[in-house]
Amino acid sequence: MAENRMDKIVALAKRRGFIYQSSEIYGGINGFWDYGPLGVELKRNVRNAWWADMITEHDELTAPEGAPQPFDMVGVETSIIMHPQVWKVSGHFDLFADKLVDCREKKARFRADHLNCFPIHGEEFDGEDDLDVKTCLGFVSTTETVEEFLPQTEKKGFVKRLEKAFGRDKLVVGTHPRKFLDLTPDERAKVLAPDVETVGTLTEPRDFNLMFETYTGALQSDENRAFLRPETAQGMFVNFKNVCDSSRVKVPFGIAQIGKSFRNEITPRNFTFRSREFEQMEMEFFCHPGESLQWYQYWRDRRYEWFVKLGISKENLILREHTKEELAHYSVGTADLEYAFPFLDAGEYGELEGVAHRGDFDLKSHMEGKQCKEDGKLVVEKGPDGKPKYAGSGKDLTYFDDQTRERFLPHVIEPAAGCDRATLAFLCEAYHEDTAPDDKGELQTRVVLRFHPKLAPIKVAVFPLIKKDGMPEKAGEIYRAFKKAGIAVAYDQQGAIGRRYRRMDEIGTPFCITVDGDTMTAGTVTVRDRDTLEQIRVPVTELVEHIRGRMEQ
Ligand code: GAP
């Protein structure tokens, strides 16, 4: 059922021009997507709603509800390719890499650290030494945990597969797995990969950094190696001093940015959910260390409410605090906003946005050099020569508060949202099937996208009831009045009126205006509501303001 719903959303997205596979006429390219005429409007509306909430509608004189005090907000737009040292100091160069293993038979790819290898023994195994060279015939690998995997080894199908792979019966599966990475090359050659029937199909592990590489300038040399940014956040950290020096912001304040990020994801999947090129909406909020926990809670709750205000139902949205084990080494607290995407099983949620308390990790790193944890404390990581492994800028990134005369390194709260994931969540949430009467008054199933009016790609459609008696001309005038007012409008005079409504329902247009005989005599039109199906008559002279008012509700 869940799959069915997602399939329908993907099909609608393509059919009505929301989202297409990138380069589709050449067979597509995995992990990349194009937004069509309606998709580009929807995504722009999501972006604008976020930017308005963060920047244009932000009132720096008054504390918003729930905020400890008023604060400043500014925006930036930074480059996609940055100095390579940024990624060394941020940790992305070393830590954003996975070791990968390919299965030649299944054409599957695994992260080497996810592969658990259980020793396989002959019947002479006494259960003592799991890696007894006399009895260990090889390994069976899995990405599952010990608890998940061992019960399956009792099953008939599994026993048969093992016997076939190792050419012997009465085999014993050891209970102490080893990591694929810890095996010798000879041992790796004796591993049975997940879901295959032949031993030795896994390749040697190789490094796979998720950052896309490129070169700047004419020479493809190591000195010219650069990276497409995997997050927009670093653009704000490296400009912290610039923003402080060139604008009148005072801590606490936020720097926001919307822009493309790139990650060479190993398994892009679930429509636009995990892509290789995607857009982020990130904000770095710089505050006094002593107030950071309050700000963390404020931003976590405010971001949740943003999604709810724009139509995501609370049943489908959760705020999940990370456990201690999940926290990044620098983080004091992180909460994910997660949505019940229809491609997931019931009760499962996928990440929409992370709200992280990053402490002073980023500013400190860009000042002094890449940090690592030693005895529970963050210190500058040293190379073999005793110098910082990756040097920071050496610039003073501390902040001086001229009211309190205190100098400190601000702490950072980061709400980091994916624009494509948010757009996908709004699309999934909007998708409904219900019934509405057709032109003959008979109930028909209709597909309707119940977008919040702020997000709907087209806000209003104008129809002449018939193509004569001056109605098309009058409808044209109304259409142009909406254009002039900057309200996204469509015009349609093709087919029965019921069918025209249906076409607009399917793309989420909240209001349809019909010009009929009464318009020509009494100067009123019908305005039909997409969700309630209610139709009311409104004077043409008041139409634009009427629709503007209803869009704000
Ligand atoms: N600066 C912190 C940061 O980048 P993240 O959790 O890796 O944190 C933030 O990314 C958001 O960006 C995610 O919550 C998600 O919405 C979006 N995102 C990350 N990887 C993505 C991908 N491969 N495809 C689409 N969106 C992605």
Coordinates of C-alpha atoms and ligand atoms in Angstrom, one line a residue:
M1 CA 0.0 0.0 0.0
A2 CA 2.8 2.4 1.1
E3 CA 4.7 1.6 -2.1
N4 CA 1.6 2.1 -4.2
R5 CA 1.1 5.6 -2.8
M6 CA 4.7 6.6 -3.4
D7 CA 4.5 5.2 -7.0
K8 CA 1.4 7.3 -7.6
I9 CA 3.2 10.4 -6.3
V10 CA 6.2 9.8 -8.5
A11 CA 4.0 9.2 -11.5
L12 CA 2.0 12.4 -10.9
A13 CA 5.2 14.4 -10.4
K14 CA 6.4 13.3 -13.8
R15 CA 3.1 13.5 -15.6
R16 CA 2.2 17.0 -14.4
G17 CA 5.7 18.5 -14.6
F18 CA 6.9 18.6 -11.0
I19 CA 10.0 16.4 -11.1
Y20 CA 11.8 14.5 -13.9
Q21 CA 14.8 12.2 -13.9
S22 CA 17.8 14.2 -15.0
S23 CA 19.0 13.5 -18.6
E24 CA 16.1 11.1 -19.1
I25 CA 16.4 11.0 -22.9
Y26 CA 19.8 9.4 -22.4
G27 CA 18.5 6.9 -19.9
G28 CA 18.9 9.1 -16.9
I29 CA 21.7 9.6 -14.4
N30 CA 21.4 8.0 -10.9
G31 CA 21.0 10.5 -8.1
F32 CA 20.2 13.6 -10.1
W33 CA 16.8 15.2 -10.7
D34 CA 15.3 18.0 -12.7
Y35 CA 12.3 20.2 -11.6
G36 CA 9.7 20.9 -14.3
P37 CA 7.5 24.0 -14.7
L38 CA 5.4 23.2 -11.6
G39 CA 8.2 21.7 -9.5
V40 CA 10.4 24.7 -9.9
E41 CA 7.5 26.9 -8.6
L42 CA 6.8 24.6 -5.7
K43 CA 10.5 24.4 -4.7
R44 CA 10.9 28.1 -5.1
N45 CA 7.9 28.6 -2.8
V46 CA 9.5 26.3 -0.2
R47 CA 12.8 28.2 -0.5
N48 CA 11.0 31.6 -0.2
A49 CA 9.0 30.5 2.8
W50 CA 12.2 29.5 4.6
W51 CA 14.0 32.7 3.6
A52 CA 11.1 34.8 4.7
D53 CA 10.9 33.1 8.0
M54 CA 14.7 33.4 8.6
I55 CA 15.5 36.8 7.0
T56 CA 12.9 39.0 5.3
E57 CA 10.1 38.7 7.8
H58 CA 12.4 38.6 10.8
D59 CA 11.9 41.4 13.3
E60 CA 15.2 42.1 15.0
L61 CA 13.7 44.5 17.5
T62 CA 11.3 42.1 19.1
A63 CA 12.0 38.6 20.5
P64 CA 9.9 36.0 18.6
E65 CA 7.6 33.8 20.8
G66 CA 9.8 31.4 22.8
A67 CA 13.1 33.2 22.1
P68 CA 15.2 34.3 25.1
Q69 CA 15.8 37.8 23.5
P70 CA 15.7 39.7 20.1
F71 CA 18.4 38.8 17.6
D72 CA 19.8 39.7 14.2
M73 CA 19.6 37.6 11.1
V74 CA 21.5 38.1 7.8
G75 CA 21.9 36.0 4.7
V76 CA 24.9 35.1 2.5
E77 CA 25.5 33.3 -0.7
T78 CA 28.9 31.7 -0.8
S79 CA 30.8 29.8 -3.5
I80 CA 30.3 26.1 -4.1
I81 CA 34.1 25.5 -4.5
M82 CA 36.0 26.7 -1.5
H83 CA 39.6 26.6 -0.5
P84 CA 40.5 22.9 -0.1
Q85 CA 41.8 23.6 3.5
V86 CA 38.2 24.3 4.5
W87 CA 37.3 20.7 4.0
K88 CA 40.5 19.4 5.7
V89 CA 39.9 21.5 8.8
S90 CA 36.2 20.8 8.9
G91 CA 36.9 17.0 9.0
H92 CA 35.2 16.3 5.6
F93 CA 38.5 15.4 3.9
D94 CA 39.3 12.6 6.5
L95 CA 36.0 11.7 7.9
F96 CA 33.6 12.0 5.0
A97 CA 35.1 8.9 3.4
D98 CA 33.7 5.4 3.5
K99 CA 35.6 2.2 2.7
L100 CA 33.7 0.4 0.1
V101 CA 33.5 -3.2 -1.1
D102 CA 31.9 -4.4 -4.3
C103 CA 30.3 -7.8 -4.9
R104 CA 31.3 -8.8 -8.4
E105 CA 28.5 -11.4 -8.6
K106 CA 25.5 -9.3 -7.3
K107 CA 26.9 -5.9 -8.5
A108 CA 26.1 -4.8 -5.0
R109 CA 28.2 -2.3 -3.0
F110 CA 28.8 -2.4 0.8
R111 CA 30.4 -0.1 3.3
A112 CA 33.3 -2.3 4.5
D113 CA 32.7 -1.3 8.1
H114 CA 29.1 -2.6 7.8
L115 CA 30.2 -6.1 6.8
N116 CA 30.3 -8.6 9.7
C117 CA 32.1 -11.8 8.8
F118 CA 31.1 -14.9 10.7
P119 CA 33.7 -17.8 10.6
I120 CA 32.5 -21.1 9.0
H121 CA 33.8 -24.4 10.4
G122 CA 33.7 -28.0 9.5
E123 CA 32.0 -30.5 11.8
E124 CA 35.2 -31.1 13.7
F125 CA 34.9 -27.7 15.3
D126 CA 34.9 -27.9 19.1
G127 CA 33.4 -24.5 19.7
E128 CA 36.5 -23.3 21.5
D129 CA 38.5 -21.0 19.1
D130 CA 36.3 -19.4 16.6
L131 CA 39.3 -18.7 14.3
D132 CA 40.9 -22.2 14.6
V133 CA 42.8 -22.4 11.3
K134 CA 42.3 -26.2 11.2
T135 CA 38.5 -25.9 11.1
C136 CA 37.9 -22.4 9.7
L137 CA 36.9 -22.8 6.1
G138 CA 36.0 -19.2 5.4
F139 CA 33.4 -16.6 6.4
V140 CA 29.8 -15.7 5.7
S141 CA 29.2 -12.0 5.6
T142 CA 26.2 -9.9 6.5
T143 CA 25.3 -6.3 7.2
E144 CA 23.1 -7.4 10.0
T145 CA 24.0 -7.5 13.7
V146 CA 24.9 -10.7 15.6
E147 CA 21.4 -10.8 17.2
E148 CA 19.7 -10.3 13.8
F149 CA 21.9 -12.7 11.9
L150 CA 22.4 -15.8 14.1
P151 CA 18.8 -16.9 14.3
Q152 CA 18.7 -17.0 10.4
T153 CA 21.6 -19.5 10.3
E154 CA 19.3 -22.2 11.6
K155 CA 17.0 -21.9 8.6
K156 CA 17.0 -24.6 5.9
G157 CA 17.6 -22.2 3.0
F158 CA 20.6 -20.7 4.7
V159 CA 22.1 -24.1 5.5
K160 CA 21.7 -25.2 1.9
R161 CA 23.3 -22.0 0.5
L162 CA 26.2 -22.4 2.9
E163 CA 26.8 -26.1 2.0
K164 CA 26.7 -25.2 -1.7
A165 CA 29.2 -22.3 -1.3
F166 CA 31.7 -24.3 0.8
G167 CA 31.1 -27.7 -0.9
R168 CA 30.6 -29.5 2.4
D169 CA 27.8 -30.3 4.7
K170 CA 27.5 -30.3 8.6
L171 CA 28.9 -26.8 8.7
V172 CA 29.1 -24.7 11.9
V173 CA 28.6 -20.9 12.0
G174 CA 30.9 -19.3 14.6
T175 CA 29.3 -16.7 16.9
H176 CA 32.2 -14.1 16.9
P177 CA 32.1 -12.1 13.7
R178 CA 35.1 -10.1 12.5
K179 CA 35.0 -6.9 10.5
F180 CA 35.8 -7.4 6.8
L181 CA 38.4 -4.6 7.2
D182 CA 40.2 -6.7 9.9
L183 CA 40.6 -9.8 7.7
T184 CA 43.8 -10.4 5.7
P185 CA 43.6 -10.4 1.9
D186 CA 43.8 -14.2 2.0
E187 CA 40.9 -14.4 4.4
R188 CA 38.8 -11.9 2.4
A189 CA 39.1 -14.1 -0.6
K190 CA 37.2 -16.8 1.4
V191 CA 34.2 -14.6 2.3
L192 CA 30.7 -15.5 1.1
A193 CA 29.0 -12.1 0.3
P194 CA 25.4 -11.4 1.3
D195 CA 22.8 -13.1 -0.9
V196 CA 25.2 -14.9 -3.2
E197 CA 26.1 -18.6 -3.6
T198 CA 29.8 -18.4 -4.5
V199 CA 32.7 -17.6 -2.1
G200 CA 35.2 -14.9 -3.0
T201 CA 33.1 -12.4 -5.0
L202 CA 34.0 -9.4 -2.8
T203 CA 36.7 -6.9 -4.0
E204 CA 39.4 -5.4 -1.7
P205 CA 38.1 -2.4 0.2
R206 CA 38.9 1.0 -1.2
D207 CA 38.5 4.5 0.0
F208 CA 35.5 6.4 -1.1
N209 CA 35.1 10.0 -0.1
L210 CA 31.7 11.3 -0.6
M211 CA 33.0 14.7 -1.8
F212 CA 33.0 15.2 -5.6
E213 CA 36.5 16.2 -6.7
T214 CA 37.5 18.6 -9.4
Y215 CA 40.5 20.8 -10.4
T216 CA 40.8 24.5 -10.6
G217 CA 42.8 26.0 -13.4
A218 CA 44.5 24.2 -16.3
L219 CA 46.6 21.7 -14.4
Q220 CA 45.1 18.6 -13.0
S221 CA 47.7 18.4 -10.2
D222 CA 47.3 17.7 -6.5
E223 CA 47.8 21.4 -5.7
N224 CA 44.9 22.3 -7.9
R225 CA 42.5 19.6 -6.5
A226 CA 39.3 21.1 -5.2
F227 CA 35.9 19.8 -4.0
L228 CA 32.3 20.6 -4.6
R229 CA 30.9 21.5 -1.2
P230 CA 29.1 18.7 0.7
E231 CA 27.3 21.3 2.9
T232 CA 26.7 25.0 2.7
A233 CA 27.5 25.5 6.4
Q234 CA 31.2 26.1 6.0
G235 CA 30.5 29.2 3.9
M236 CA 29.0 30.7 7.0
F237 CA 31.8 29.7 9.4
V238 CA 34.6 31.0 7.2
N239 CA 32.7 34.3 6.7
F240 CA 31.9 34.8 10.4
K241 CA 34.5 37.5 10.8
N242 CA 33.6 39.2 7.5
V243 CA 29.9 39.4 8.5
C244 CA 30.8 40.7 12.0
D245 CA 33.1 43.4 10.5
S246 CA 30.9 44.5 7.6
S247 CA 27.4 44.5 9.2
R248 CA 26.1 45.7 12.5
V249 CA 25.2 42.3 13.8
K250 CA 25.8 41.5 17.4
V251 CA 25.8 38.1 19.1
P252 CA 23.3 36.5 19.2
F253 CA 22.8 36.4 15.5
G254 CA 22.3 34.0 12.6
I255 CA 23.7 33.7 9.1
A256 CA 21.5 31.9 6.7
Q257 CA 22.2 30.4 3.2
I258 CA 20.4 28.4 0.6
G259 CA 22.4 26.7 -2.0
K260 CA 23.4 23.5 -3.8
S261 CA 25.5 20.8 -2.1
F262 CA 27.0 17.7 -3.6
R263 CA 27.6 14.2 -2.1
N264 CA 28.6 11.3 -4.1
E265 CA 26.1 9.0 -2.3
I266 CA 26.8 5.3 -2.6
T267 CA 23.2 4.4 -2.9
P268 CA 21.0 7.3 -4.0
R269 CA 17.4 6.3 -3.5
N270 CA 13.8 7.0 -2.8
F271 CA 13.1 9.6 -5.5
T272 CA 14.8 12.9 -4.5
F273 CA 15.2 11.9 -0.9
R274 CA 18.9 10.8 -1.3
S275 CA 20.4 12.6 -4.3
R276 CA 23.9 13.4 -5.3
E277 CA 23.1 17.0 -6.0
F278 CA 20.7 18.7 -3.7
E279 CA 19.9 22.0 -2.1
Q280 CA 20.3 22.9 1.5
M281 CA 18.7 25.6 3.6
E282 CA 21.1 26.1 6.5
M283 CA 21.5 28.7 9.3
E284 CA 24.3 29.1 11.7
F285 CA 23.2 30.8 14.9
F286 CA 26.1 32.3 16.9
C287 CA 25.5 32.8 20.6
H288 CA 27.1 33.1 24.0
P289 CA 28.2 29.6 25.3
G290 CA 26.3 30.2 28.5
E291 CA 23.0 30.7 26.5
S292 CA 23.5 28.0 23.9
L293 CA 21.3 25.3 25.4
Q294 CA 18.3 27.7 25.5
W295 CA 18.9 28.7 21.9
Y296 CA 19.2 25.0 20.9
Q297 CA 15.8 24.3 22.3
Y298 CA 14.4 27.5 20.7
W299 CA 15.5 26.6 17.2
R300 CA 14.5 22.9 17.5
D301 CA 11.0 23.8 18.4
R302 CA 10.7 26.7 16.0
R303 CA 11.8 24.5 13.0
Y304 CA 9.2 21.9 14.0
E305 CA 6.5 24.6 14.0
W306 CA 7.6 25.9 10.6
F307 CA 6.8 22.6 8.9
V308 CA 3.5 22.3 10.8
K309 CA 2.5 25.9 9.8
L310 CA 3.0 25.0 6.2
G311 CA 0.8 22.0 6.3
I312 CA 2.8 19.0 7.6
S313 CA 0.5 17.1 10.0
K314 CA 1.9 16.4 13.5
E315 CA 1.1 12.7 13.0
N316 CA 3.6 12.5 10.2
L317 CA 6.4 14.7 11.8
I318 CA 8.6 13.8 14.8
L319 CA 11.3 15.6 16.6
R320 CA 13.9 12.9 17.6
E321 CA 16.7 13.8 20.0
H322 CA 19.9 11.9 19.2
T323 CA 21.2 9.4 21.7
K324 CA 24.7 10.0 23.2
E325 CA 26.1 7.3 20.9
E326 CA 24.7 9.0 17.8
L327 CA 26.1 12.5 18.6
A328 CA 28.9 13.8 16.4
H329 CA 32.1 14.1 18.5
Y330 CA 31.7 17.9 18.9
S331 CA 28.0 18.0 19.5
V332 CA 26.3 18.7 22.8
G333 CA 22.9 17.9 21.4
T334 CA 21.2 17.2 18.0
A335 CA 17.6 16.6 17.1
D336 CA 16.3 15.4 13.8
L337 CA 13.0 16.5 12.3
E338 CA 11.8 13.3 10.7
Y339 CA 8.9 12.7 8.3
A340 CA 6.8 9.6 7.7
F341 CA 7.7 9.4 3.9
P342 CA 5.4 7.0 2.1
F343 CA 8.3 4.9 0.8
L344 CA 9.0 3.9 4.4
D345 CA 7.4 1.1 6.5
A346 CA 4.7 2.2 8.9
G347 CA 6.3 3.6 12.0
E348 CA 9.5 4.6 10.2
Y349 CA 10.6 8.2 9.6
G350 CA 13.2 9.8 7.3
E351 CA 15.3 12.8 8.2
L352 CA 14.1 16.2 6.9
E353 CA 16.4 18.4 8.9
G354 CA 19.0 18.2 11.7
V355 CA 19.2 20.8 14.4
A356 CA 22.6 20.6 16.0
H357 CA 24.4 22.2 18.9
R358 CA 27.9 22.4 17.4
G359 CA 29.6 24.1 20.4
D360 CA 32.6 26.1 19.2
F361 CA 34.0 23.3 17.1
D362 CA 33.8 25.0 13.7
L363 CA 35.1 28.4 14.7
K364 CA 37.9 26.9 16.8
S365 CA 38.9 24.5 13.9
H366 CA 39.1 27.4 11.4
M367 CA 41.1 29.3 13.9
E368 CA 43.6 26.7 15.2
G369 CA 43.3 23.6 13.1
K370 CA 41.3 20.4 12.7
Q371 CA 40.1 19.2 16.1
C372 CA 40.0 15.6 17.4
K373 CA 38.8 14.2 20.7
E374 CA 41.5 13.1 23.2
D375 CA 40.5 12.0 26.7
G376 CA 37.0 13.3 26.1
K377 CA 38.3 16.8 25.2
L378 CA 38.6 18.5 21.8
V379 CA 42.2 19.3 20.9
V380 CA 44.1 20.2 17.7
E381 CA 44.9 17.0 15.9
K382 CA 48.7 16.6 15.4
G383 CA 50.5 15.1 12.5
P384 CA 53.6 12.9 12.8
D385 CA 55.8 16.0 13.0
G386 CA 53.9 17.3 16.1
K387 CA 52.4 20.2 14.1
P388 CA 48.6 20.5 13.5
K389 CA 47.6 17.8 11.0
Y390 CA 45.5 20.4 9.1
A391 CA 46.3 24.0 10.1
G392 CA 43.5 26.5 10.7
S393 CA 43.5 30.0 9.2
G394 CA 45.4 31.4 12.2
K395 CA 42.9 34.3 12.2
D396 CA 41.3 35.4 15.5
L397 CA 37.7 34.4 15.2
T398 CA 36.7 35.3 18.8
Y399 CA 34.0 37.8 19.4
F400 CA 34.2 40.9 21.7
D401 CA 31.1 42.0 23.4
D402 CA 31.5 45.7 23.9
Q403 CA 28.6 45.8 26.4
T404 CA 29.9 43.2 28.8
R405 CA 33.6 43.7 27.8
E406 CA 33.9 40.0 27.4
R407 CA 35.8 38.2 24.6
F408 CA 34.7 34.7 23.8
L409 CA 34.3 32.1 21.0
P410 CA 30.6 31.9 20.2
H411 CA 28.8 28.6 20.3
V412 CA 26.7 27.6 17.2
I413 CA 23.2 26.2 16.8
E414 CA 22.7 24.9 13.3
P415 CA 19.2 24.1 11.8
A416 CA 20.2 22.3 8.6
A417 CA 17.3 21.5 6.3
G418 CA 17.2 19.9 2.8
C419 CA 15.2 21.9 0.4
D420 CA 14.5 18.9 -1.9
R421 CA 13.5 16.7 1.1
A422 CA 11.2 19.4 2.4
T423 CA 9.7 19.8 -1.1
L424 CA 9.2 16.1 -1.3
A425 CA 7.6 16.0 2.2
F426 CA 5.2 18.8 1.2
L427 CA 4.3 16.9 -2.0
C428 CA 3.7 13.6 -0.2
E429 CA 1.7 15.3 2.5
A430 CA -0.4 17.1 -0.1
Y431 CA -1.3 14.0 -2.0
H432 CA -5.0 12.9 -1.5
E433 CA -7.5 10.9 -3.3
D434 CA -11.2 11.7 -2.6
T435 CA -14.4 12.0 -4.4
A436 CA -16.0 15.1 -6.0
P437 CA -19.1 15.5 -8.2
D438 CA -18.5 15.7 -12.0
D439 CA -20.5 17.9 -14.5
K440 CA -23.5 15.5 -14.2
G441 CA -23.4 15.6 -10.4
E442 CA -22.0 12.0 -10.2
L443 CA -19.3 11.3 -7.7
Q444 CA -15.9 10.6 -9.2
T445 CA -12.5 9.9 -7.6
R446 CA -10.3 12.8 -7.8
V447 CA -6.6 13.3 -7.1
V448 CA -5.9 16.5 -5.2
L449 CA -2.7 18.1 -3.9
R450 CA -3.7 19.9 -0.8
F451 CA -0.8 22.3 -0.7
H452 CA -0.8 25.2 1.7
P453 CA -1.7 28.2 -0.5
K454 CA 1.8 29.7 0.2
L455 CA 3.4 26.6 -1.4
A456 CA 1.0 25.9 -4.3
P457 CA 2.8 26.4 -7.6
I458 CA -0.3 28.1 -9.1
K459 CA -2.6 30.0 -6.7
V460 CA -5.6 30.7 -8.9
A461 CA -7.0 29.5 -12.2
V462 CA -9.4 31.5 -14.4
F463 CA -11.9 29.8 -16.7
P464 CA -14.5 31.2 -19.0
L465 CA -17.6 28.9 -18.7
I466 CA -18.0 28.9 -22.5
K467 CA -15.9 30.2 -25.4
K468 CA -18.3 32.9 -26.5
D469 CA -20.5 35.8 -25.3
G470 CA -17.5 37.9 -24.2
M471 CA -16.6 35.4 -21.5
P472 CA -13.0 34.6 -22.8
E473 CA -12.3 38.3 -23.0
K474 CA -13.5 39.0 -19.4
A475 CA -11.6 35.9 -18.1
G476 CA -8.5 37.2 -20.0
E477 CA -8.9 40.6 -18.1
I478 CA -9.1 38.8 -14.8
Y479 CA -6.1 36.6 -15.6
R480 CA -4.0 39.7 -16.5
A481 CA -5.1 41.5 -13.2
F482 CA -3.6 38.5 -11.2
K483 CA -0.4 38.6 -13.4
K484 CA -0.1 42.3 -12.6
A485 CA -0.5 41.6 -8.9
G486 CA 2.3 39.0 -9.0
I487 CA -0.1 36.1 -8.0
A488 CA 0.7 32.9 -10.0
V489 CA -2.3 32.3 -12.2
A490 CA -3.4 29.9 -15.0
Y491 CA -5.9 30.3 -17.8
D492 CA -7.9 27.3 -19.2
Q493 CA -10.8 27.3 -21.6
Q494 CA -10.4 23.7 -22.8
G495 CA -13.1 21.0 -22.1
A496 CA -15.9 20.7 -19.6
I497 CA -15.7 22.8 -16.5
G498 CA -15.5 19.7 -14.2
R499 CA -12.5 18.5 -16.1
R500 CA -10.8 21.8 -15.8
Y501 CA -11.4 21.8 -12.0
R502 CA -9.9 18.3 -11.9
R503 CA -6.8 19.3 -13.7
M504 CA -6.3 22.2 -11.2
D505 CA -7.0 19.9 -8.2
E506 CA -4.3 17.5 -9.4
I507 CA -1.6 20.2 -9.3
G508 CA -2.9 21.8 -6.1
T509 CA -4.3 25.1 -7.3
P510 CA -6.3 26.3 -4.2
F511 CA -8.8 28.6 -6.1
C512 CA -10.6 28.4 -9.4
I513 CA -12.5 31.4 -10.8
T514 CA -15.3 30.9 -13.4
V515 CA -16.6 33.6 -15.6
D516 CA -20.2 32.9 -16.5
G517 CA -23.4 34.6 -17.7
D518 CA -23.8 36.5 -14.4
T519 CA -20.4 37.9 -14.7
M520 CA -21.5 39.7 -17.8
T521 CA -24.6 41.1 -16.2
A522 CA -23.9 41.4 -12.4
G523 CA -20.1 41.7 -12.4
T524 CA -19.5 38.7 -10.1
V525 CA -17.6 35.4 -10.7
T526 CA -17.6 32.1 -8.8
V527 CA -14.6 31.3 -6.6
R528 CA -14.3 27.5 -5.9
D529 CA -12.3 26.3 -3.0
R530 CA -10.1 23.2 -3.9
D531 CA -10.5 21.5 -0.5
T532 CA -14.1 22.3 0.6
L533 CA -15.4 22.5 -3.0
E534 CA -17.5 25.4 -1.8
Q535 CA -18.3 28.0 -4.5
I536 CA -19.1 31.6 -3.6
R537 CA -19.8 34.7 -5.8
V538 CA -17.3 37.5 -5.5
P539 CA -17.4 40.9 -7.4
V540 CA -14.7 41.1 -10.1
T541 CA -13.5 44.4 -8.6
E542 CA -12.7 42.7 -5.3
L543 CA -11.2 39.5 -6.7
V544 CA -7.5 40.1 -6.4
E545 CA -7.8 41.3 -2.8
H546 CA -10.2 38.4 -2.0
I547 CA -7.7 35.8 -3.2
R548 CA -4.8 37.5 -1.5
G549 CA -6.7 37.5 1.8
R550 CA -7.5 33.8 1.5
M551 CA -3.9 32.9 0.7
E552 CA -2.8 34.4 4.0
Q553 CA -5.3 32.4 6.1
Ligands
GAP1 N1 25.7 21.2 7.9 C1 25.1 20.0 8.5 C2 24.7 19.1 7.5 O1 24.9 19.2 6.3 P1 23.3 16.9 7.2 O2 22.4 16.2 8.1 O3 24.4 16.1 6.6 O4 23.9 18.1 8.0 C3 21.4 18.5 6.3 O5 22.4 17.6 6.0 C4 20.1 18.1 5.5 O6 20.5 18.1 4.1 C5 19.5 16.8 5.8 O7 18.7 16.8 6.9 C6 18.8 16.5 4.5 O8 17.5 17.1 4.5 C7 19.7 17.2 3.5 N2 20.5 16.2 2.8 C8 21.6 15.6 3.2 N3 22.1 14.7 2.3 C9 21.2 14.7 1.3 C10 21.1 13.9 0.1 N4 22.0 13.1 -0.3 N5 20.0 14.2 -0.7 C11 19.0 15.1 -0.4 N6 19.1 15.8 0.8 C12 20.1 15.6 1.6

